[in-house]
PDB file of C-alpha atoms and ligand atoms in Angstrom:
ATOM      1  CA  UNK A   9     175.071 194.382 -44.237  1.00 89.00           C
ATOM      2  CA  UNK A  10     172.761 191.518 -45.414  1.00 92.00           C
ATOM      3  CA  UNK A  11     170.279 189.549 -43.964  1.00 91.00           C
ATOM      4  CA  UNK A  12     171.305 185.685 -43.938  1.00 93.00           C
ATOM      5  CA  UNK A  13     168.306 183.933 -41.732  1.00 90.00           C
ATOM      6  CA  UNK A  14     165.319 186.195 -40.093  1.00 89.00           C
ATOM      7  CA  UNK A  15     162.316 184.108 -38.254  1.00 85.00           C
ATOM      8  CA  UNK A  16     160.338 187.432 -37.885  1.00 75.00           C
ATOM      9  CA  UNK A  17     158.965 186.666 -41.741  1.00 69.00           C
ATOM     10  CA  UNK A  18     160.425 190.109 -43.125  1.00 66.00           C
ATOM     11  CA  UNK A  19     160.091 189.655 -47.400  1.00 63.00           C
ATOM     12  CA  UNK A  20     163.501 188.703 -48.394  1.00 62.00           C
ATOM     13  CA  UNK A  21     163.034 191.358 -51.344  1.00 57.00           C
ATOM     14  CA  UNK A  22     163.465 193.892 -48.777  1.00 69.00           C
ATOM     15  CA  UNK A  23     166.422 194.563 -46.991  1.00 77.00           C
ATOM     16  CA  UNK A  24     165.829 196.350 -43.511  1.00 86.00           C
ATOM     17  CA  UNK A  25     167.891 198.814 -41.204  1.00 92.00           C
ATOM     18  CA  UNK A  26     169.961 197.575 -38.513  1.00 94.00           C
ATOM     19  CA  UNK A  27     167.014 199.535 -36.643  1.00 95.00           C
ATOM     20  CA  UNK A  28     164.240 198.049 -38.339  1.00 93.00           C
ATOM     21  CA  UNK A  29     165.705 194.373 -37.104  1.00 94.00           C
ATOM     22  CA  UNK A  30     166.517 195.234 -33.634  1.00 96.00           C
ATOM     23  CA  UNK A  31     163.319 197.633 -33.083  1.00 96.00           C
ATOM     24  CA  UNK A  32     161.365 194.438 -32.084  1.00 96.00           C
ATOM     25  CA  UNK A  33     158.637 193.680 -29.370  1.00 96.00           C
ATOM     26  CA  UNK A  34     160.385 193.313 -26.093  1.00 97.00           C
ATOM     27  CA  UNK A  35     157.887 192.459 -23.676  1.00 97.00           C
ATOM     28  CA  UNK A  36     157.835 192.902 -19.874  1.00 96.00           C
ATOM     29  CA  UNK A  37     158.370 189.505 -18.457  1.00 97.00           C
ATOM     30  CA  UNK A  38     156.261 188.766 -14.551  1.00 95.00           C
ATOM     31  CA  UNK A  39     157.788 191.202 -12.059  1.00 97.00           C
ATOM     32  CA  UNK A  40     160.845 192.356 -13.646  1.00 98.00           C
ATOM     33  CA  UNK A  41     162.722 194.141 -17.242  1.00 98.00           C
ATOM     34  CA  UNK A  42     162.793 192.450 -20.115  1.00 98.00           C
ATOM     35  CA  UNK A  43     166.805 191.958 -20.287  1.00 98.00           C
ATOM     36  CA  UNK A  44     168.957 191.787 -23.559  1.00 98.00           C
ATOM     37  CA  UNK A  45     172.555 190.995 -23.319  1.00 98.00           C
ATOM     38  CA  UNK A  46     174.763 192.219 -25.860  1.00 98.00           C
ATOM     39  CA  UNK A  47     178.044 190.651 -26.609  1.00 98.00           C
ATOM     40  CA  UNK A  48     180.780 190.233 -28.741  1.00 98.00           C
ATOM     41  CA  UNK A  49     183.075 186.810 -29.266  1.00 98.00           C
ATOM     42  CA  UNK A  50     186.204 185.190 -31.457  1.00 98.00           C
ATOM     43  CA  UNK A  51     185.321 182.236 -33.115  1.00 98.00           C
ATOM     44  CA  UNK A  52     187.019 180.708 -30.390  1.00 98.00           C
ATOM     45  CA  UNK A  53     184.575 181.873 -28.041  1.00 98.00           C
ATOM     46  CA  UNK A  54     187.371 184.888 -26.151  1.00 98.00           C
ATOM     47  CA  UNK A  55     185.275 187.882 -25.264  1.00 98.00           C
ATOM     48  CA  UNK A  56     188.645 189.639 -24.616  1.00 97.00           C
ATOM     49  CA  UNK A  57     191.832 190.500 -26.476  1.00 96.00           C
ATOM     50  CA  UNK A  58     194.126 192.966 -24.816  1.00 92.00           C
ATOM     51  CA  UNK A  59     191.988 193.389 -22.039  1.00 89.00           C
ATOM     52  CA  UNK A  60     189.059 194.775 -23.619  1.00 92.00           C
ATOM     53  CA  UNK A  61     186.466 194.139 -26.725  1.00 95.00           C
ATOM     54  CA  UNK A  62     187.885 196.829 -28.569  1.00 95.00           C
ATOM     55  CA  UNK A  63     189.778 194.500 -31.285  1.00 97.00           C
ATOM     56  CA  UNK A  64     186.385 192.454 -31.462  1.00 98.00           C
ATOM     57  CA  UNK A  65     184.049 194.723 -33.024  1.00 98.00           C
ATOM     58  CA  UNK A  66     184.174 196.624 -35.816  1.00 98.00           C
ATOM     59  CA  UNK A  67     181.791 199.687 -37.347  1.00 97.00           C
ATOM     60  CA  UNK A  68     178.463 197.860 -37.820  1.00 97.00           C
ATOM     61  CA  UNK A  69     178.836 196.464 -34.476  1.00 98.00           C
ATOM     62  CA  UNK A  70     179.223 199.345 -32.798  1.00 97.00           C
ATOM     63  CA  UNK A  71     176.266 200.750 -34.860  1.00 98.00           C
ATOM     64  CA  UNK A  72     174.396 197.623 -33.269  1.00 98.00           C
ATOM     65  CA  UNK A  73     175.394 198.332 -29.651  1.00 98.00           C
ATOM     66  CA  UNK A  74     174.315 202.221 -29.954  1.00 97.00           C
ATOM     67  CA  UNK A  75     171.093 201.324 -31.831  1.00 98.00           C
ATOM     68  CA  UNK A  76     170.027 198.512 -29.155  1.00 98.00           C
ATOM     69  CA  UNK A  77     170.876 201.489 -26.572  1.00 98.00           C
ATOM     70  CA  UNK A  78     168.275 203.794 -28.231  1.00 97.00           C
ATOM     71  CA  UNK A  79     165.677 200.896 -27.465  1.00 98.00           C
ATOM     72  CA  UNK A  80     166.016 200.607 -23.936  1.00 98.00           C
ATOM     73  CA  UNK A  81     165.625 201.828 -20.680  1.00 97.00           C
ATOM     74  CA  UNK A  82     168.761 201.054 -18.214  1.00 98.00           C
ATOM     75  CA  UNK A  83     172.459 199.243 -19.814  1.00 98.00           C
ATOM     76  CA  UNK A  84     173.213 196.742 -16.755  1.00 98.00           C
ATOM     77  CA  UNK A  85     177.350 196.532 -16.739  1.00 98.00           C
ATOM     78  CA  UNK A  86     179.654 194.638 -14.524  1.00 98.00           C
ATOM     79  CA  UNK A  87     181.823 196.757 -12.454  1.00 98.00           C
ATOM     80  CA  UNK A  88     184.942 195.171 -13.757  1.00 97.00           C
ATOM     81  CA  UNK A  89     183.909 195.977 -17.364  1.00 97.00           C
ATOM     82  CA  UNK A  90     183.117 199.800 -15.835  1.00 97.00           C
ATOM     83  CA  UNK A  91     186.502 200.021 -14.398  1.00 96.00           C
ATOM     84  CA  UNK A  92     188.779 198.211 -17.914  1.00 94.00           C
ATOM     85  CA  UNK A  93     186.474 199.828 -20.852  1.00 93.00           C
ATOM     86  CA  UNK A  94     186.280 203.279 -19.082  1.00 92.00           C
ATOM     87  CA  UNK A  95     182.604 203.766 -19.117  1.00 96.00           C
ATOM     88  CA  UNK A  96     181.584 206.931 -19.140  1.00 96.00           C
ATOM     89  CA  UNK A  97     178.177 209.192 -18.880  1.00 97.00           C
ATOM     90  CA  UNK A  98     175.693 207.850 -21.824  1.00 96.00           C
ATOM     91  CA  UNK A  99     175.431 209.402 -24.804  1.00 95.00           C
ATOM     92  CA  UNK A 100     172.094 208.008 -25.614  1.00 94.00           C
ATOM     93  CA  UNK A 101     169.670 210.546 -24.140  1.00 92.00           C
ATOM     94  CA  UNK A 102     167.647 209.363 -21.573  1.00 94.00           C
ATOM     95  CA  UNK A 103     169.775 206.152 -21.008  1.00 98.00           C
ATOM     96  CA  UNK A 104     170.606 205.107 -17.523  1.00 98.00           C
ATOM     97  CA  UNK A 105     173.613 203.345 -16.431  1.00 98.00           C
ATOM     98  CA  UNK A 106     173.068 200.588 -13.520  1.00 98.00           C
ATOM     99  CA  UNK A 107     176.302 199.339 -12.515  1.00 98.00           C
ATOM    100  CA  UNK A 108     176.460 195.838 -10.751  1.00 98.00           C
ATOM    101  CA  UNK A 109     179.323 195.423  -7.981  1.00 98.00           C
ATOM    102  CA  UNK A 110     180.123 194.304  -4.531  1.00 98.00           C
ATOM    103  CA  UNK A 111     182.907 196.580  -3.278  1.00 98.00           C
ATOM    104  CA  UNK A 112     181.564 199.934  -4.509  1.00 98.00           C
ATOM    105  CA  UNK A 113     184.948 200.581  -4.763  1.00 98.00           C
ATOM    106  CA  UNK A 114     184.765 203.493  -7.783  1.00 98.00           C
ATOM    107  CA  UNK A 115     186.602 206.985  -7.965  1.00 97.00           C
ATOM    108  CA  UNK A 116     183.154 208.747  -7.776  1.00 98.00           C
ATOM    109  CA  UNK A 117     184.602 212.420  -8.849  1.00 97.00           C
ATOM    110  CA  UNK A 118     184.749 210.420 -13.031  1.00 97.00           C
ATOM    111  CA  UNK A 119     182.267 212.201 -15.266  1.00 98.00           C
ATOM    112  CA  UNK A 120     180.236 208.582 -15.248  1.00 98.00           C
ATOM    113  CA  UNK A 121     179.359 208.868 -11.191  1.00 98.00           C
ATOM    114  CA  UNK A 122     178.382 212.421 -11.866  1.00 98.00           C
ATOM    115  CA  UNK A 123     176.334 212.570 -14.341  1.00 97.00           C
ATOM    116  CA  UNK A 124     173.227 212.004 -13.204  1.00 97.00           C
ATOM    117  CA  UNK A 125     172.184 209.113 -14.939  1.00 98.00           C
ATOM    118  CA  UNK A 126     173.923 206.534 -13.300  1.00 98.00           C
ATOM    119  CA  UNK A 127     173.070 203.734 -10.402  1.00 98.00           C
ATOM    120  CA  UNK A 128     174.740 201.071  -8.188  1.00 98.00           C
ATOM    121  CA  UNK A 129     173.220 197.636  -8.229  1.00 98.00           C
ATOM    122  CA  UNK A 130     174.647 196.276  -4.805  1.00 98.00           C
ATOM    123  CA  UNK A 131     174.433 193.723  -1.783  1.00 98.00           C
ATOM    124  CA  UNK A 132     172.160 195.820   1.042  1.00 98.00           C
ATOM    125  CA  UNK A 133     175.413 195.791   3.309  1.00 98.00           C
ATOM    126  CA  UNK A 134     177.527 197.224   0.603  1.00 98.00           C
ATOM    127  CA  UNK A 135     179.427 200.632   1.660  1.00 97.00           C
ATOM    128  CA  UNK A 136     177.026 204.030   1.709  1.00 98.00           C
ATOM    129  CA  UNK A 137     177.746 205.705  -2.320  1.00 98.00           C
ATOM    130  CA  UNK A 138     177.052 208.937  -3.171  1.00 98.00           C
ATOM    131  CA  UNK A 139     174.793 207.649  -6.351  1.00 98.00           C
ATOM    132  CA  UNK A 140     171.127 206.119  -6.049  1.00 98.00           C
ATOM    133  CA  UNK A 141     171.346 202.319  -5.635  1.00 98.00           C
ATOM    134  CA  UNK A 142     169.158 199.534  -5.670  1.00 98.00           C
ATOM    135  CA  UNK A 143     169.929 196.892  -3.123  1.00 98.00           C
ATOM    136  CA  UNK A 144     169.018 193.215  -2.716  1.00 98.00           C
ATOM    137  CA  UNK A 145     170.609 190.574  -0.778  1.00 98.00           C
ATOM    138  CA  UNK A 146     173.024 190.466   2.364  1.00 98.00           C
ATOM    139  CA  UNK A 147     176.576 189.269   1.394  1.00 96.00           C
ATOM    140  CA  UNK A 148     175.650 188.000  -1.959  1.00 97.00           C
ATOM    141  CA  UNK A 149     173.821 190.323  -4.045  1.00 98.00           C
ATOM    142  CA  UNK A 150     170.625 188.726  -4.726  1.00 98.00           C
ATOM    143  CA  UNK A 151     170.414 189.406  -8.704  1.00 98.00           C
ATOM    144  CA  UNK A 152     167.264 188.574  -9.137  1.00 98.00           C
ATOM    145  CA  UNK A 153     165.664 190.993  -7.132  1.00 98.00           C
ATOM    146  CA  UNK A 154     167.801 193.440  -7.885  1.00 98.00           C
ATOM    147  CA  UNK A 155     166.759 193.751 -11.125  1.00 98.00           C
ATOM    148  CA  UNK A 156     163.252 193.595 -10.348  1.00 98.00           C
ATOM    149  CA  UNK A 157     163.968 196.293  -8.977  1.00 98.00           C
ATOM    150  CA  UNK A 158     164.980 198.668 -11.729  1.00 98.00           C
ATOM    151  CA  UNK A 159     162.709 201.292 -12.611  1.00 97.00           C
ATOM    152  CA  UNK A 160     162.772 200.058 -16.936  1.00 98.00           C
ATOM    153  CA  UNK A 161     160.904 198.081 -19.091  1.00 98.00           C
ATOM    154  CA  UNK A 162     163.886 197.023 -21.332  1.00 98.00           C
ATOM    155  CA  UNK A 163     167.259 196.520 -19.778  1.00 98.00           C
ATOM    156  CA  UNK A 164     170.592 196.043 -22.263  1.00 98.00           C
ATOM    157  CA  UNK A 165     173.296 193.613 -20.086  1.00 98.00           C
ATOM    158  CA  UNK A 166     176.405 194.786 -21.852  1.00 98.00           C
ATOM    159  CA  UNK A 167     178.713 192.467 -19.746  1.00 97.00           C
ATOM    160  CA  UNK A 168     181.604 191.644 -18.811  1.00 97.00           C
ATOM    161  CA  UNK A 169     181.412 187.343 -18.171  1.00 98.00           C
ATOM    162  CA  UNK A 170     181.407 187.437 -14.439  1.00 98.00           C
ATOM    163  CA  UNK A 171     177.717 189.932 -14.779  1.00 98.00           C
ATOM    164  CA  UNK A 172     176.826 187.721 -17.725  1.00 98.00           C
ATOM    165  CA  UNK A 173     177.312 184.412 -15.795  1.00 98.00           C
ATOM    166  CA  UNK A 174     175.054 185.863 -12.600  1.00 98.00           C
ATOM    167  CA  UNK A 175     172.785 186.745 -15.010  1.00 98.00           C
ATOM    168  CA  UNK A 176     172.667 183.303 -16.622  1.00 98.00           C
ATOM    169  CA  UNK A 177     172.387 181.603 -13.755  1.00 98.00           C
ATOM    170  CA  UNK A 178     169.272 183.310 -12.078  1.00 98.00           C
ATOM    171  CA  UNK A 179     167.929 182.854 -15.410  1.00 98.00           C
ATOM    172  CA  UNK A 180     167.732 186.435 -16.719  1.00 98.00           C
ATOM    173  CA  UNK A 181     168.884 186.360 -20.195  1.00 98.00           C
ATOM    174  CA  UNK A 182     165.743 187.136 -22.600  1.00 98.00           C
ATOM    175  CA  UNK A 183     167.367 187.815 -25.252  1.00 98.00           C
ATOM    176  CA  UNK A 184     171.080 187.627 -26.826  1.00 98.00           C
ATOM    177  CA  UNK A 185     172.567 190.033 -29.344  1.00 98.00           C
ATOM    178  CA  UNK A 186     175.929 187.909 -29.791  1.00 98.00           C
ATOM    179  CA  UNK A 187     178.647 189.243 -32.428  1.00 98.00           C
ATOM    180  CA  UNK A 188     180.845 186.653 -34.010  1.00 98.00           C
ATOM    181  CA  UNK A 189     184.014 188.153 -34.903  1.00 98.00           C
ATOM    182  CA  UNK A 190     185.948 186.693 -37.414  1.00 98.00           C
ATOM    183  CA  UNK A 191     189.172 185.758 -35.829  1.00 98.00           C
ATOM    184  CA  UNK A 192     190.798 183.637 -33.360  1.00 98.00           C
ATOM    185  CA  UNK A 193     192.516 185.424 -30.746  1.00 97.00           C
ATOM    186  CA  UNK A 194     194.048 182.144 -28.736  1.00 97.00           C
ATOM    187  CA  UNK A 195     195.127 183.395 -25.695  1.00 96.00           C
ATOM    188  CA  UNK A 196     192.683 182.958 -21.999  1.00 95.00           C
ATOM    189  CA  UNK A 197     190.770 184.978 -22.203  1.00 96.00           C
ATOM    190  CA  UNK A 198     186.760 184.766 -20.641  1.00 97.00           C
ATOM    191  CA  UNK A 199     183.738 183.042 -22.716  1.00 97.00           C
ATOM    192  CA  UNK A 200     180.528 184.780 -22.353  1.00 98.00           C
ATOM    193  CA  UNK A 201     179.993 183.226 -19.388  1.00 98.00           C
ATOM    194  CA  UNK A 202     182.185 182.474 -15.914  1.00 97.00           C
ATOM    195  CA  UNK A 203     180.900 180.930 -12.454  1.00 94.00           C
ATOM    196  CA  UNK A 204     177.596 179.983 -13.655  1.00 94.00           C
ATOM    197  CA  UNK A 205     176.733 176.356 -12.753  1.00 95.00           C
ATOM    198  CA  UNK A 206     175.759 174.055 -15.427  1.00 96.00           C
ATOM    199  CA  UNK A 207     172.114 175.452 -17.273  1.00 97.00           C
ATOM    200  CA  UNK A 208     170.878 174.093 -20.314  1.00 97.00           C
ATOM    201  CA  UNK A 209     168.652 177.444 -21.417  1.00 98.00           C
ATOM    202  CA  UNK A 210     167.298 176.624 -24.805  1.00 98.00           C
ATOM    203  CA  UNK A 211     167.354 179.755 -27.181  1.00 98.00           C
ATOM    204  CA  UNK A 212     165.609 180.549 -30.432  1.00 97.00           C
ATOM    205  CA  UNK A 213     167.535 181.896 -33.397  1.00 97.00           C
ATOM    206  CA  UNK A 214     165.897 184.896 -34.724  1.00 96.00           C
ATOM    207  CA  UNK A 215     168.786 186.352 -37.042  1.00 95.00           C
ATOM    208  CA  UNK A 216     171.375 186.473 -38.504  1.00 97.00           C
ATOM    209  CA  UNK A 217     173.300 189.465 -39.966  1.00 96.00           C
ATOM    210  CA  UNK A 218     176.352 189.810 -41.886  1.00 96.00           C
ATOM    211  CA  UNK A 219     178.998 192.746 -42.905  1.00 96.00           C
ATOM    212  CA  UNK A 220     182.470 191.986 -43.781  1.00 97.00           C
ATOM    213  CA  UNK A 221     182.815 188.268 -41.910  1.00 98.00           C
ATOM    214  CA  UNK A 222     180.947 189.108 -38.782  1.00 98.00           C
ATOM    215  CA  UNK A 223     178.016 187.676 -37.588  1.00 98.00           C
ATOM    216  CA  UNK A 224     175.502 189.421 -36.010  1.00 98.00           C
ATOM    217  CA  UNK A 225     172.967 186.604 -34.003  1.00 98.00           C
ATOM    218  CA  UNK A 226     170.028 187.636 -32.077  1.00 98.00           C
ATOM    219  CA  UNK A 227     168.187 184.533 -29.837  1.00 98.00           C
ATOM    220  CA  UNK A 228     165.793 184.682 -27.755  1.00 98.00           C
ATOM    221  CA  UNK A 229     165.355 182.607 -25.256  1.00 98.00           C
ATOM    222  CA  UNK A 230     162.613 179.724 -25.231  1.00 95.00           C
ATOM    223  CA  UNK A 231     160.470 178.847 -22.236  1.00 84.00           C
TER     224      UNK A 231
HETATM  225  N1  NAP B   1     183.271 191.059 -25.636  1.00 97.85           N
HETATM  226  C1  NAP B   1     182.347 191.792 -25.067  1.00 97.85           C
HETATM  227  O1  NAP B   1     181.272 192.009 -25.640  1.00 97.85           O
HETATM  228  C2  NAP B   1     182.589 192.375 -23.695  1.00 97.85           C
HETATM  229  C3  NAP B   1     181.557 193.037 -23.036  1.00 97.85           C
HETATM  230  C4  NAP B   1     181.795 193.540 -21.773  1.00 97.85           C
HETATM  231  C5  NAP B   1     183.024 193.384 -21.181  1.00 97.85           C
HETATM  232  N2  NAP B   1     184.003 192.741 -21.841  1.00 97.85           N
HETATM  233  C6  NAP B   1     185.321 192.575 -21.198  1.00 97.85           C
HETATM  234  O2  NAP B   1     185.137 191.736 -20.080  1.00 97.85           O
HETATM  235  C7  NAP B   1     186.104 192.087 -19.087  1.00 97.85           C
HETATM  236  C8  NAP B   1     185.403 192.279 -17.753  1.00 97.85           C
HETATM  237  O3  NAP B   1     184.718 191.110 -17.423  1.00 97.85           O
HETATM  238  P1  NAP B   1     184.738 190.608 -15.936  1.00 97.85           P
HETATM  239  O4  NAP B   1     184.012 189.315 -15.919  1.00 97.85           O
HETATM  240  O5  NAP B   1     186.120 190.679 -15.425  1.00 97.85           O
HETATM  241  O6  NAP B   1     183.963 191.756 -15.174  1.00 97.85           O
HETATM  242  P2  NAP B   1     182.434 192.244 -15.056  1.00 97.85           P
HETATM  243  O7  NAP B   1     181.461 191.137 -15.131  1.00 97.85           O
HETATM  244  O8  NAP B   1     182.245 193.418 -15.946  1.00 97.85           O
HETATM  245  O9  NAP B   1     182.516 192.815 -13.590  1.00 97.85           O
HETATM  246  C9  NAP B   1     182.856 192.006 -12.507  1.00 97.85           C
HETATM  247  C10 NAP B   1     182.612 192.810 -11.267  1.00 97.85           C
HETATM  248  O10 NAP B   1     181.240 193.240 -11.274  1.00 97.85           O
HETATM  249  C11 NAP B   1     180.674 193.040 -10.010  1.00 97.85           C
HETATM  250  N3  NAP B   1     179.769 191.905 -10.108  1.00 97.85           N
HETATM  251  C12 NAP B   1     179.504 191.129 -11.204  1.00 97.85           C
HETATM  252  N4  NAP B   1     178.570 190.222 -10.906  1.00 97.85           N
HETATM  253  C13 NAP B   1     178.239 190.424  -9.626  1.00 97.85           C
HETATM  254  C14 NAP B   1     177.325 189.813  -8.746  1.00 97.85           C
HETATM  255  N5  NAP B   1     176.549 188.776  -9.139  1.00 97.85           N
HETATM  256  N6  NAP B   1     177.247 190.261  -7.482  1.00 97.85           N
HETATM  257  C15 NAP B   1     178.006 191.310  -7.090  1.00 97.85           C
HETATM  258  N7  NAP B   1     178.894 191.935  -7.874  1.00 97.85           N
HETATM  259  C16 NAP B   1     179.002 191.500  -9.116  1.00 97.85           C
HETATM  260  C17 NAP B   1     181.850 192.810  -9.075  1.00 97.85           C
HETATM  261  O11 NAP B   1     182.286 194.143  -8.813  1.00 97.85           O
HETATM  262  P3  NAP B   1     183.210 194.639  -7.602  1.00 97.85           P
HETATM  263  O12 NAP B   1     184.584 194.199  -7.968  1.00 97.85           O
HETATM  264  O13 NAP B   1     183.055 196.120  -7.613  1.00 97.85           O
HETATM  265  O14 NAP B   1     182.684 194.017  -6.354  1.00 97.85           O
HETATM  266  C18 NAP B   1     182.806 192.059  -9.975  1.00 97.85           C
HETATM  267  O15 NAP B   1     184.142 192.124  -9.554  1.00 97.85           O
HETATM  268  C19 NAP B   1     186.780 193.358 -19.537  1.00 97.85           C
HETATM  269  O16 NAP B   1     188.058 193.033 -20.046  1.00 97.85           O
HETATM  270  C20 NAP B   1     185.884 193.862 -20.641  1.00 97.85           C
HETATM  271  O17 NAP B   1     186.619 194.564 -21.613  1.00 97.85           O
HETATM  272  C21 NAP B   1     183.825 192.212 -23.073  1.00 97.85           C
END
């Protein structure tokens, strides 16, 4: 892996760990987590191929998901990504799992719902689960709150476009770790983004990292 643009000053006679780049000041915004999506994209912007972002990532960007998991508090995942990437209990210790739906509608007896570590982000008329939730909002789930919420300092969003979107919109999104892949995979599937309305968030480039084609961009975002 090299470094090809760092803001953070490092001496460019000294490479880093993927640790040492990512192990950065994350502070706690007014009222709520700092929150940290991470991502991975084609170059045509799919965050999908096959129905998951297997075929997307490769070794150093799975190294990049699991260290940015050691450096947080709570991963914040879409129910739909849940249900097609088969998450299950975290590996990291001490990592919590805060899944985001509407329905509730899980097969609780999976290893994920009970191990423990896991919690429903919902609407506060959502169905009764047999997991701690945090609830915000009647009918819609008021986002915004919910995350306030979250017992954490430092939240990872890992997705899928339908989370990231909500997120985007209430304007939640500190801080992206985005993954170029190097290929175009055609097909329809989602950007990093679906249903937000139009924002124009400005974000600041902190770095970029390269192995084997991919690009590994972290921005933060500008207020
Ligand atoms: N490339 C990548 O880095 C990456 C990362 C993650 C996921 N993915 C892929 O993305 C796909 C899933 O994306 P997706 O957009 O379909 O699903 P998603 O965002 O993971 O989940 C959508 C579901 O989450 C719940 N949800 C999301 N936002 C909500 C809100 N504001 N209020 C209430 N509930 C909310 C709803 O759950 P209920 O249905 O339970 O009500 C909704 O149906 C998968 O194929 C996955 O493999 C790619």
């Amino acid at each position: 892996m090299r470094r090809l643009y760092s803001h953070e000053g490092h001496p460019s006679d000294h490479e880093l760990t993927l640790r040492e780049y990512l192990d950065v000041p994350r502070p706690r915004p007014a009222g709520r987590p700092w929150v940290e999506l991470c991502m991975v994209a084609s170059l045509d912007g799919s965050t999908v191929v096959d129905h998951n972002s297997r075929a997307l990532s490769n070794p150093t960007d799975q190294a990049l998901l699991l260290t940015l998991r050691s450096l947080v508090d709570v991963v914040l995942v879409g129910a739909g990504t849940v249900r097609k990437e088969g998450y299950g209990p975290p590996k990291t210790p001490n990592l919590r799992v805060a899944v985001v739906s509407r329905s509730a509608d899980f097969d609780f007896s999976l290893p994920l719902w009970t191990c423990g570590r896991v919690l429903l982000v919902l609407p506060e008329d959502a169905p009764e689960v047999p997991v701690p939730s945090v609830r915000a909002g009647v009918g819609e789930l008021d986002l915004a709150r919910a995350v306030s919420l979250i017992d954490a300092d430092v939240v990872q969003a890992e997705g899928g476009a339908t989370l990231n979107g909500a997120l985007a919109a209430a304007d939640l999104i500190d801080e992206l770790n985005l993954t170029l892949s190097p290929q175009m995979t055609g097909g329809d599937g989602p950007r990093l983004t679906v249903g937000t309305p139009p924002v124009r968030h400005r974000m600041r480039l902190a770095h970029v990292l390269e192995d084997d084609g991919f690009l590994f961009t972290r921005y933060v975002r500008e207020h």
